[in-house]
mmCIF file of C-alpha atoms in Angstrom:
data_model
loop_
_atom_site.group_PDB
_atom_site.id
_atom_site.type_symbol
_atom_site.label_atom_id
_atom_site.label_comp_id
_atom_site.label_asym_id
_atom_site.label_seq_id
_atom_site.Cartn_x
_atom_site.Cartn_y
_atom_site.Cartn_z
ATOM 1 C CA MET A 240 -34.962 -1.400 47.307
ATOM 2 C CA LYS A 241 -37.750 1.075 46.987
ATOM 3 C CA ALA A 242 -36.493 2.505 50.360
ATOM 4 C CA PHE A 243 -33.213 3.074 48.854
ATOM 5 C CA LEU A 244 -34.879 4.299 45.143
ATOM 6 C CA ARG A 245 -36.467 6.346 47.265
ATOM 7 C CA LYS A 246 -34.209 7.960 48.906
ATOM 8 C CA TYR A 247 -31.824 8.798 45.873
ATOM 9 C CA TRP A 248 -34.459 10.282 44.130
ATOM 10 C CA ARG A 249 -35.298 12.652 46.250
ATOM 11 C CA VAL A 250 -31.557 13.905 46.668
ATOM 12 C CA ILE A 251 -31.337 13.788 42.386
ATOM 13 C CA THR A 252 -35.220 16.233 42.845
ATOM 14 C CA SER A 253 -34.480 18.325 45.660
ATOM 15 C CA PRO A 254 -32.697 21.584 45.404
ATOM 16 C CA SER A 255 -29.123 22.000 45.320
ATOM 17 C CA ARG A 256 -27.405 22.701 48.966
ATOM 18 C CA TYR A 257 -24.255 24.040 47.871
ATOM 19 C CA TYR A 258 -23.520 24.492 44.562
ATOM 20 C CA SER A 259 -24.841 27.216 43.021
ATOM 21 C CA LEU A 260 -27.471 27.186 40.126
ATOM 22 C CA GLY A 261 -25.469 29.513 38.094
ATOM 23 C CA PHE A 262 -22.324 26.978 38.414
ATOM 24 C CA LEU A 263 -24.462 23.912 37.847
ATOM 25 C CA THR A 264 -25.725 25.115 34.450
ATOM 26 C CA LEU A 265 -22.150 26.225 33.069
ATOM 27 C CA GLY A 266 -20.764 22.882 34.808
ATOM 28 C CA GLY A 267 -23.390 20.934 32.951
ATOM 29 C CA PHE A 268 -23.099 23.468 29.701
ATOM 30 C CA THR A 269 -18.594 22.569 29.771
ATOM 31 C CA MET A 270 -19.492 18.430 30.287
ATOM 32 C CA GLY A 271 -21.683 18.843 26.927
ATOM 33 C CA ILE A 272 -18.688 20.199 24.946
ATOM 34 C CA ILE A 273 -15.898 18.175 26.358
ATOM 35 C CA PHE A 274 -18.133 14.973 26.148
ATOM 36 C CA TRP A 275 -19.635 17.085 22.622
ATOM 37 C CA GLY A 276 -16.167 17.518 21.542
ATOM 38 C CA GLY A 277 -14.482 14.250 23.383
ATOM 39 C CA PHE A 278 -17.666 12.317 20.786
ATOM 40 C CA ASN A 279 -16.116 14.551 17.408
ATOM 41 C CA THR A 280 -12.974 13.395 18.146
ATOM 42 C CA ALA A 281 -13.729 9.732 18.521
ATOM 43 C CA MET A 282 -15.585 10.353 14.583
ATOM 44 C CA GLU A 283 -12.921 11.971 13.618
ATOM 45 C CA PHE A 284 -10.619 9.155 14.382
ATOM 46 C CA THR A 285 -12.034 6.772 13.525
ATOM 47 C CA ASN A 286 -12.404 8.372 9.499
ATOM 48 C CA THR A 287 -8.340 8.604 9.817
ATOM 49 C CA GLU A 288 -6.161 6.672 6.957
ATOM 50 C CA THR A 289 -4.749 4.588 10.357
ATOM 51 C CA PHE A 290 -7.750 3.024 11.691
ATOM 52 C CA CYS A 291 -8.915 1.932 8.350
ATOM 53 C CA VAL A 292 -5.160 0.662 7.672
ATOM 54 C CA SER A 293 -5.197 -0.847 11.198
ATOM 55 C CA CYS A 294 -7.880 -3.665 9.549
ATOM 56 C CA HIS A 295 -7.569 -3.064 5.638
ATOM 57 C CA GLU A 296 -2.688 -3.471 5.126
ATOM 58 C CA ASN A 297 -2.761 -5.295 2.264
ATOM 59 C CA ILE A 298 -5.756 -2.785 1.050
ATOM 60 C CA TYR A 299 -3.747 0.500 1.471
ATOM 61 C CA ASP A 300 -0.719 -1.264 0.113
ATOM 62 C CA GLU A 301 -2.561 -1.234 -3.174
ATOM 63 C CA LEU A 302 -3.653 2.076 -3.228
ATOM 64 C CA GLN A 303 -0.560 3.297 -3.441
ATOM 65 C CA GLN A 304 -0.021 2.048 -7.515
ATOM 66 C CA THR A 305 -2.546 3.685 -8.871
ATOM 67 C CA ILE A 306 -4.025 7.349 -9.966
ATOM 68 C CA HIS A 307 -5.329 8.298 -6.186
ATOM 69 C CA PHE A 308 -2.551 7.560 -4.058
ATOM 70 C CA THR A 309 -0.298 9.967 -6.645
ATOM 71 C CA ASN A 310 -0.565 11.975 -9.729
ATOM 72 C CA ARG A 311 -0.063 15.664 -11.243
ATOM 73 C CA SER A 312 -2.834 17.116 -9.074
ATOM 74 C CA GLY A 313 -1.158 16.271 -5.593
ATOM 75 C CA VAL A 314 -4.606 15.425 -4.903
ATOM 76 C CA ARG A 315 -4.813 12.196 -2.334
ATOM 77 C CA ALA A 316 -7.970 10.579 -1.573
ATOM 78 C CA ILE A 317 -8.168 8.735 1.396
ATOM 79 C CA CYS A 318 -10.445 5.651 2.290
ATOM 80 C CA SER A 319 -12.955 8.070 3.951
ATOM 81 C CA SER A 320 -13.283 9.911 0.977
ATOM 82 C CA CYS A 321 -14.580 6.680 -1.109
ATOM 83 C CA HIS A 322 -15.983 4.952 1.788
ATOM 84 C CA VAL A 323 -17.559 7.268 4.443
ATOM 85 C CA PRO A 324 -20.463 9.908 3.577
ATOM 86 C CA HIS A 325 -19.398 13.368 3.925
ATOM 87 C CA ASP A 326 -23.186 14.021 4.592
ATOM 88 C CA TRP A 327 -23.298 13.670 9.135
ATOM 89 C CA THR A 328 -26.255 11.754 9.183
ATOM 90 C CA ASP A 329 -24.961 9.501 6.323
ATOM 91 C CA LYS A 330 -21.796 9.209 8.194
ATOM 92 C CA ILE A 331 -23.455 8.185 11.676
ATOM 93 C CA ALA A 332 -25.601 4.787 9.350
ATOM 94 C CA ARG A 333 -22.935 3.708 8.897
ATOM 95 C CA LYS A 334 -20.629 3.976 12.042
ATOM 96 C CA MET A 335 -23.506 2.112 13.379
ATOM 97 C CA GLN A 336 -22.892 -0.560 10.069
ATOM 98 C CA ALA A 337 -19.433 0.343 11.762
ATOM 99 C CA SER A 338 -19.086 -2.082 14.845
ATOM 100 C CA LYS A 339 -20.574 -4.764 12.931
ATOM 101 C CA GLU A 340 -17.665 -4.358 10.812
ATOM 102 C CA VAL A 341 -15.548 -4.519 14.478
ATOM 103 C CA TRP A 342 -17.312 -7.093 15.660
ATOM 104 C CA ALA A 343 -16.713 -9.569 12.671
ATOM 105 C CA TRP A 344 -13.582 -8.583 13.049
ATOM 106 C CA VAL A 345 -13.571 -9.832 15.948
ATOM 107 C CA THR A 346 -14.867 -13.369 13.749
ATOM 108 C CA GLY A 347 -11.891 -12.331 11.976
ATOM 109 C CA SER A 348 -14.003 -12.743 8.463
ATOM 110 C CA ILE A 349 -11.300 -11.048 6.817
ATOM 111 C CA SER A 350 -8.456 -11.744 9.811
ATOM 112 C CA THR A 351 -5.453 -13.570 7.608
ATOM 113 C CA PRO A 352 -5.112 -12.936 3.443
ATOM 114 C CA GLU A 353 -6.575 -16.007 1.939
ATOM 115 C CA LYS A 354 -9.695 -15.721 3.990
ATOM 116 C CA PHE A 355 -9.947 -11.823 2.537
ATOM 117 C CA GLU A 356 -9.332 -13.269 -0.902
ATOM 118 C CA ALA A 357 -12.052 -15.512 -0.325
ATOM 119 C CA ARG A 358 -14.866 -12.958 1.060
ATOM 120 C CA ARG A 359 -13.081 -10.390 -1.315
ATOM 121 C CA LEU A 360 -15.731 -10.605 -3.929
ATOM 122 C CA ALA A 361 -19.175 -10.143 -1.586
ATOM 123 C CA LEU A 362 -17.102 -7.010 -0.566
ATOM 124 C CA ALA A 363 -17.038 -5.397 -3.401
ATOM 125 C CA GLN A 364 -20.557 -6.242 -4.571
ATOM 126 C CA HIS A 365 -21.183 -4.240 -1.361
ATOM 127 C CA GLU A 366 -19.432 -1.329 -2.569
ATOM 128 C CA TRP A 367 -20.417 -1.599 -6.030
ATOM 129 C CA ALA A 368 -23.957 -1.777 -4.864
ATOM 130 C CA ARG A 369 -24.024 0.789 -2.478
ATOM 131 C CA LEU A 370 -21.965 3.315 -5.122
ATOM 132 C CA LYS A 371 -25.031 2.462 -7.668
ATOM 133 C CA ALA A 372 -27.768 3.011 -5.130
ATOM 134 C CA ASN A 373 -26.104 7.135 -4.399
ATOM 135 C CA ASP A 374 -25.016 7.223 -7.216
ATOM 136 C CA SER A 375 -21.404 7.799 -6.842
ATOM 137 C CA LEU A 376 -21.934 10.223 -4.891
ATOM 138 C CA GLU A 377 -18.277 9.946 -3.091
ATOM 139 C CA CYS A 378 -16.748 10.130 -6.405
ATOM 140 C CA ARG A 379 -19.362 13.308 -7.945
ATOM 141 C CA ASN A 380 -17.507 14.957 -4.278
ATOM 142 C CA CYS A 381 -14.329 15.560 -6.047
ATOM 143 C CA HIS A 382 -15.263 14.671 -9.684
ATOM 144 C CA GLU A 383 -18.300 16.689 -10.610
ATOM 145 C CA PHE A 384 -19.193 16.093 -14.386
ATOM 146 C CA SER A 385 -20.828 19.549 -14.828
ATOM 147 C CA TYR A 386 -16.744 20.210 -14.998
ATOM 148 C CA MET A 387 -16.086 18.205 -16.423
ATOM 149 C CA ASP A 388 -13.801 19.770 -19.631
ATOM 150 C CA PHE A 389 -14.383 17.417 -22.213
ATOM 151 C CA THR A 390 -12.093 18.941 -24.514
ATOM 152 C CA ARG A 391 -9.443 17.606 -22.209
ATOM 153 C CA GLN A 392 -10.276 14.303 -21.937
ATOM 154 C CA SER A 393 -9.580 11.870 -23.821
ATOM 155 C CA PRO A 394 -11.600 10.290 -26.593
ATOM 156 C CA ARG A 395 -12.234 7.285 -25.384
ATOM 157 C CA ALA A 396 -13.862 9.322 -21.787
ATOM 158 C CA VAL A 397 -15.401 11.525 -23.862
ATOM 159 C CA ASN A 398 -17.089 9.156 -26.012
ATOM 160 C CA MET A 399 -18.226 7.524 -22.701
ATOM 161 C CA HIS A 400 -19.411 10.389 -20.604
ATOM 162 C CA SER A 401 -21.351 12.378 -23.121
ATOM 163 C CA THR A 402 -23.345 9.705 -23.782
ATOM 164 C CA ALA A 403 -23.992 6.811 -21.077
ATOM 165 C CA LEU A 404 -23.010 9.105 -18.611
ATOM 166 C CA ALA A 405 -24.463 12.567 -19.367
ATOM 167 C CA SER A 406 -27.755 10.814 -20.774
ATOM 168 C CA GLY A 407 -27.659 9.464 -16.477
ATOM 169 C CA ASP A 408 -28.051 5.643 -18.040
ATOM 170 C CA LYS A 409 -24.434 5.217 -15.966
ATOM 171 C CA THR A 410 -23.138 6.176 -13.130
ATOM 172 C CA CYS A 411 -18.998 5.698 -12.249
ATOM 173 C CA ILE A 412 -19.289 2.793 -10.730
ATOM 174 C CA ASP A 413 -20.929 1.010 -13.589
ATOM 175 C CA CYS A 414 -17.701 1.427 -15.630
ATOM 176 C CA HIS A 415 -14.977 2.392 -13.077
ATOM 177 C CA LYS A 416 -14.968 -0.635 -11.304
ATOM 178 C CA GLY A 417 -11.217 -1.244 -9.532
ATOM 179 C CA ILE A 418 -9.786 2.127 -10.044
ATOM 180 C CA ALA A 419 -8.154 2.245 -6.542
ATOM 181 C CA HIS A 420 -7.996 -1.417 -5.701
ATOM 182 C CA ARG A 421 -7.451 -5.868 -7.165
ATOM 183 C CA LEU A 422 -10.389 -6.530 -8.236
ATOM 184 C CA PRO A 423 -11.417 -10.020 -7.245
ATOM 185 C CA ASP A 424 -12.408 -12.664 -9.312
ATOM 186 C CA MET A 425 -14.951 -10.943 -11.627
ATOM 187 C CA SER A 426 -16.521 -13.884 -14.387
ATOM 188 C CA ASP A 427 -19.918 -13.014 -12.962
ATOM 189 C CA VAL A 428 -19.622 -9.060 -13.084
ATOM 190 C CA HIS A 429 -22.020 -7.498 -15.378
ATOM 191 C CA GLY A 430 -19.764 -5.303 -17.200
ATOM 192 C CA PHE A 431 -17.177 -7.776 -17.526
ATOM 193 C CA MET B 15 59.587 -9.954 -7.099
ATOM 194 C CA LYS B 16 60.781 -8.632 -10.553
ATOM 195 C CA ARG B 17 58.495 -11.007 -12.528
ATOM 196 C CA ILE B 18 55.689 -8.986 -10.995
ATOM 197 C CA ALA B 19 56.573 -6.074 -11.983
ATOM 198 C CA ILE B 20 56.662 -7.020 -15.444
ATOM 199 C CA VAL B 21 53.868 -8.764 -16.003
ATOM 200 C CA VAL B 22 52.023 -5.258 -14.432
ATOM 201 C CA VAL B 23 53.862 -3.327 -16.807
ATOM 202 C CA VAL B 24 52.679 -5.292 -19.725
ATOM 203 C CA LEU B 25 48.933 -5.604 -18.857
ATOM 204 C CA LEU B 26 49.095 -1.701 -18.308
ATOM 205 C CA GLY B 27 50.490 -1.417 -22.029
ATOM 206 C CA VAL B 28 48.127 -3.251 -22.687
ATOM 207 C CA VAL B 29 45.158 -2.114 -21.793
ATOM 208 C CA GLY B 30 47.031 1.888 -22.311
ATOM 209 C CA ALA B 31 46.936 1.121 -25.945
ATOM 210 C CA SER B 32 43.553 -0.858 -25.740
ATOM 211 C CA LEU B 33 41.580 2.791 -25.088
ATOM 212 C CA ALA B 34 43.303 4.264 -27.433
ATOM 213 C CA VAL B 35 42.366 2.720 -30.166
ATOM 214 C CA GLY B 36 38.785 3.158 -28.486
ATOM 215 C CA ALA B 37 39.300 6.032 -28.241
ATOM 216 C CA GLY B 38 40.690 6.071 -32.134
ATOM 217 C CA ASN B 39 37.569 4.524 -33.215
ATOM 218 C CA GLN B 40 35.379 6.712 -31.618
ATOM 219 C CA ILE B 41 32.632 4.401 -30.915
ATOM 220 C CA ASP B 42 28.884 5.547 -30.806
ATOM 221 C CA THR B 43 27.225 4.720 -28.047
ATOM 222 C CA LEU B 44 23.353 5.168 -27.286
ATOM 223 C CA ARG B 45 25.055 6.026 -24.505
ATOM 224 C CA LYS B 46 26.377 9.440 -25.564
ATOM 225 C CA ALA B 47 28.817 10.089 -22.746
ATOM 226 C CA ALA B 48 32.332 9.153 -21.534
ATOM 227 C CA ILE B 49 32.419 6.601 -20.051
ATOM 228 C CA ASP B 50 33.903 7.800 -16.949
ATOM 229 C CA ARG B 51 30.697 10.370 -17.536
ATOM 230 C CA GLU B 52 27.957 9.311 -16.015
ATOM 231 C CA PRO B 53 25.129 11.026 -18.200
ATOM 232 C CA GLU B 54 21.884 12.891 -17.811
ATOM 233 C CA ALA B 55 19.196 10.472 -17.859
ATOM 234 C CA PRO B 56 16.343 11.866 -20.824
ATOM 235 C CA ALA B 57 12.813 12.326 -19.468
ATOM 236 C CA ILE B 58 10.517 10.632 -19.050
ATOM 237 C CA ALA B 59 8.492 9.683 -21.805
ATOM 238 C CA GLN B 60 4.469 10.063 -22.039
ATOM 239 C CA VAL B 61 2.713 7.551 -23.216
ATOM 240 C CA GLU B 62 0.568 8.338 -25.898
ATOM 241 C CA ASN B 63 -3.271 8.416 -25.259
ATOM 242 C CA ASN B 64 -4.978 9.940 -29.007
ATOM 243 C CA ASP B 65 -6.764 7.234 -29.581
ATOM 244 C CA ILE B 66 -5.425 7.165 -33.214
ATOM 245 C CA ARG B 67 -5.129 3.873 -34.598
ATOM 246 C CA ARG B 68 -1.427 3.460 -36.084
ATOM 247 C CA LYS B 69 -0.629 1.980 -39.264
ATOM 248 C CA ARG B 70 0.842 -1.866 -39.772
ATOM 249 C CA ALA B 71 4.306 -2.826 -40.812
ATOM 250 C CA TYR B 72 2.973 -5.753 -42.951
ATOM 251 C CA PRO B 73 -0.699 -7.484 -41.800
ATOM 252 C CA MET B 74 -0.133 -9.746 -38.947
ATOM 253 C CA GLN B 75 1.813 -7.459 -36.576
ATOM 254 C CA PRO B 76 -0.004 -7.172 -33.054
ATOM 255 C CA PRO B 77 -1.636 -3.518 -33.727
ATOM 256 C CA THR B 78 0.471 -1.213 -31.610
ATOM 257 C CA ILE B 79 -2.237 0.136 -28.108
ATOM 258 C CA PRO B 80 -3.556 4.144 -29.336
ATOM 259 C CA HIS B 81 -4.706 4.869 -25.583
ATOM 260 C CA LYS B 82 -3.066 5.148 -22.027
ATOM 261 C CA ILE B 83 -3.115 1.307 -20.272
ATOM 262 C CA ASP B 84 -2.457 2.284 -17.147
ATOM 263 C CA GLY B 85 -3.766 0.131 -13.284
ATOM 264 C CA TYR B 86 -5.646 -2.847 -16.531
ATOM 265 C CA GLN B 87 -4.984 -5.488 -14.499
ATOM 266 C CA VAL B 88 -4.694 -8.413 -16.371
ATOM 267 C CA ASP B 89 -4.623 -11.699 -14.098
ATOM 268 C CA LEU B 90 -6.350 -14.693 -13.403
ATOM 269 C CA LYS B 91 -9.322 -13.046 -11.493
ATOM 270 C CA VAL B 92 -9.692 -10.698 -14.586
ATOM 271 C CA ASN B 93 -8.852 -8.976 -17.524
ATOM 272 C CA ARG B 94 -9.571 -5.609 -18.503
ATOM 273 C CA CYS B 95 -8.448 -5.963 -21.923
ATOM 274 C CA MET B 96 -11.229 -7.975 -22.149
ATOM 275 C CA ALA B 97 -13.704 -5.776 -20.670
ATOM 276 C CA CYS B 98 -13.721 -3.814 -24.010
ATOM 277 C CA HIS B 99 -12.545 -5.742 -26.592
ATOM 278 C CA SER B 100 -14.121 -9.148 -26.220
ATOM 279 C CA ARG B 101 -17.003 -9.920 -28.434
ATOM 280 C CA HIS B 102 -19.997 -9.211 -26.158
ATOM 281 C CA ARG B 103 -18.563 -5.603 -24.569
ATOM 282 C CA THR B 104 -17.760 -4.146 -28.478
ATOM 283 C CA GLU B 105 -21.090 -2.790 -28.192
ATOM 284 C CA ALA B 106 -21.083 -0.316 -25.323
ATOM 285 C CA SER B 107 -17.617 0.082 -25.593
ATOM 286 C CA GLN B 108 -17.348 1.141 -28.825
ATOM 287 C CA ALA B 109 -13.777 -1.278 -29.258
ATOM 288 C CA PRO B 110 -12.945 -3.247 -32.107
ATOM 289 C CA MET B 111 -12.804 -7.103 -31.058
ATOM 290 C CA VAL B 112 -9.835 -8.638 -30.882
ATOM 291 C CA SER B 113 -9.768 -10.640 -34.148
ATOM 292 C CA VAL B 114 -10.487 -14.567 -34.868
ATOM 293 C CA THR B 115 -7.206 -15.509 -34.423
ATOM 294 C CA HIS B 116 -7.508 -14.725 -30.868
ATOM 295 C CA PHE B 117 -9.939 -16.855 -29.994
ATOM 296 C CA MET B 118 -7.616 -20.112 -31.785
ATOM 297 C CA ASP B 119 -5.908 -22.481 -31.011
ATOM 298 C CA ARG B 120 -1.657 -23.841 -31.712
ATOM 299 C CA ASP B 121 -3.822 -26.496 -34.191
ATOM 300 C CA GLY B 122 -6.388 -23.997 -35.639
ATOM 301 C CA ASN B 123 -9.644 -24.555 -33.858
ATOM 302 C CA PHE B 124 -11.336 -21.787 -33.181
ATOM 303 C CA LEU B 125 -12.926 -21.849 -29.380
ATOM 304 C CA ALA B 126 -15.419 -20.239 -27.833
ATOM 305 C CA GLU B 127 -13.886 -18.101 -25.838
ATOM 306 C CA ILE B 128 -10.009 -16.478 -26.145
ATOM 307 C CA SER B 129 -7.549 -18.905 -26.264
ATOM 308 C CA ALA B 130 -4.967 -19.189 -23.326
ATOM 309 C CA ARG B 131 -2.134 -18.711 -26.043
ATOM 310 C CA ARG B 132 -3.883 -14.909 -26.355
ATOM 311 C CA TYR B 133 -4.441 -13.869 -22.336
ATOM 312 C CA PHE B 134 -1.349 -11.531 -21.818
ATOM 313 C CA CYS B 135 -2.497 -9.214 -24.154
ATOM 314 C CA GLN B 136 0.659 -6.581 -23.997
ATOM 315 C CA GLN B 137 3.060 -9.702 -24.453
ATOM 316 C CA CYS B 138 2.248 -8.759 -28.457
ATOM 317 C CA HIS B 139 0.415 -4.872 -27.531
ATOM 318 C CA VAL B 140 1.509 -2.560 -26.397
ATOM 319 C CA PRO B 141 1.060 1.596 -26.540
ATOM 320 C CA GLN B 142 3.252 4.191 -27.531
ATOM 321 C CA THR B 143 5.530 6.746 -26.234
ATOM 322 C CA ASN B 144 5.855 9.835 -27.651
ATOM 323 C CA ALA B 145 9.865 8.824 -27.158
ATOM 324 C CA ARG B 146 12.439 9.905 -30.021
ATOM 325 C CA PRO B 147 13.895 7.339 -31.399
ATOM 326 C CA LEU B 148 17.934 6.644 -30.316
ATOM 327 C CA LEU B 149 18.311 5.618 -34.081
ATOM 328 C CA ALA B 150 16.723 6.023 -37.551
ATOM 329 C CA ASN B 151 14.012 3.116 -38.801
ATOM 330 C CA ASP B 152 14.743 2.269 -42.392
ATOM 331 C CA PHE B 153 12.279 -0.409 -42.138
ATOM 332 C CA HIS B 154 10.520 -0.789 -46.095
ATOM 333 C CA ASP B 155 7.485 -1.859 -46.022
ATOM 334 C CA ILE B 156 5.888 -4.376 -48.849
ATOM 335 C CA ASP B 157 4.436 -1.746 -50.609
ATOM 336 C CA ASP B 158 7.936 0.001 -50.825
ATOM 337 C CA LEU B 159 9.715 -3.156 -51.803
ATOM 338 C CA LEU B 160 7.055 -4.110 -54.357
ATOM 339 C CA ARG B 161 7.902 0.220 -56.151
ATOM 340 C CA ALA B 162 11.441 -0.964 -56.219
ATOM 341 C CA SER B 163 11.642 -4.120 -57.811
ATOM 342 C CA GLN B 164 9.150 -2.838 -60.430
ATOM 343 C CA SER B 165 11.250 0.775 -61.148
ATOM 344 C CA PRO B 166 14.425 -0.256 -60.409
ATOM 345 C CA SER B 167 15.957 3.692 -61.846
ATOM 346 C CA GLN B 168 14.767 4.773 -58.358
ATOM 347 C CA GLN B 169 16.048 2.390 -56.082
ATOM 348 C CA HIS B 170 16.555 4.230 -52.767
#
């Protein structure tokens, strides 16, 4: 075993006999790009709606009935606009958590509509906590408070936005729960 | 064979006559188009969202909703309206509280929470649109009637 390892160690460390240094460097460079590209492509794919919907089909049906699917402006929010941070480091962290999701899928915590309904409040609470902690970052990626024209909002909206939101007491998700999906049983949730 | 032909001719005559009578009457339908023409659909009306409360036609009338209610979920799990209109939410939302009648069961007892028969708000409360009324409304409220009875000369 030791001899075997030593032999390979020598092969790896000794200079190349057949390929030029230039070729090796270039080759390594190319492979690097290919791997990095593949990694990126995989990341891009996991951000597509098709990917999310493969496990969250019922959620997609609900989204289609909301303002974030069709509206007068024609701007669409897809799953990852609200659920995956655009920041790269956050993205990785989110993917690490997502691998837990894959495992949960294997264990089937939401594999039937009944199981999903039973688990739904807990999942929603994860999202509310996350959005509360990052001050509704994902919402603000599209809706920037500084550019809200109060003269063009409805009085109800202005009353809330110019007070609790402007002062920072509340963030979007405190008031706008259920903006993209049906809500779970809310009887124990603050604000209902 | 001959008998069938007679029946057909008589029937056609009856139909023709009734059509002629109909045309003569100029029956005014809300459709405003000949029966064999497909009229152009009117534009979809916009829901009023100006937050200006409308007058009630009589004291027991459920007030109309002065704001839009798109996507407000009202089902077994959650009542979105009560997230603003319930007793304990009115301070944060500055919405008018549902009145005491909403807490009464059918025997007139006051319950702690909203009564089951008032849970589905849109049974009685509806938003308004800017659609033009197809027919004029000649409803007179109680004030009109009282005024009319006091000064019969000014009856309209």
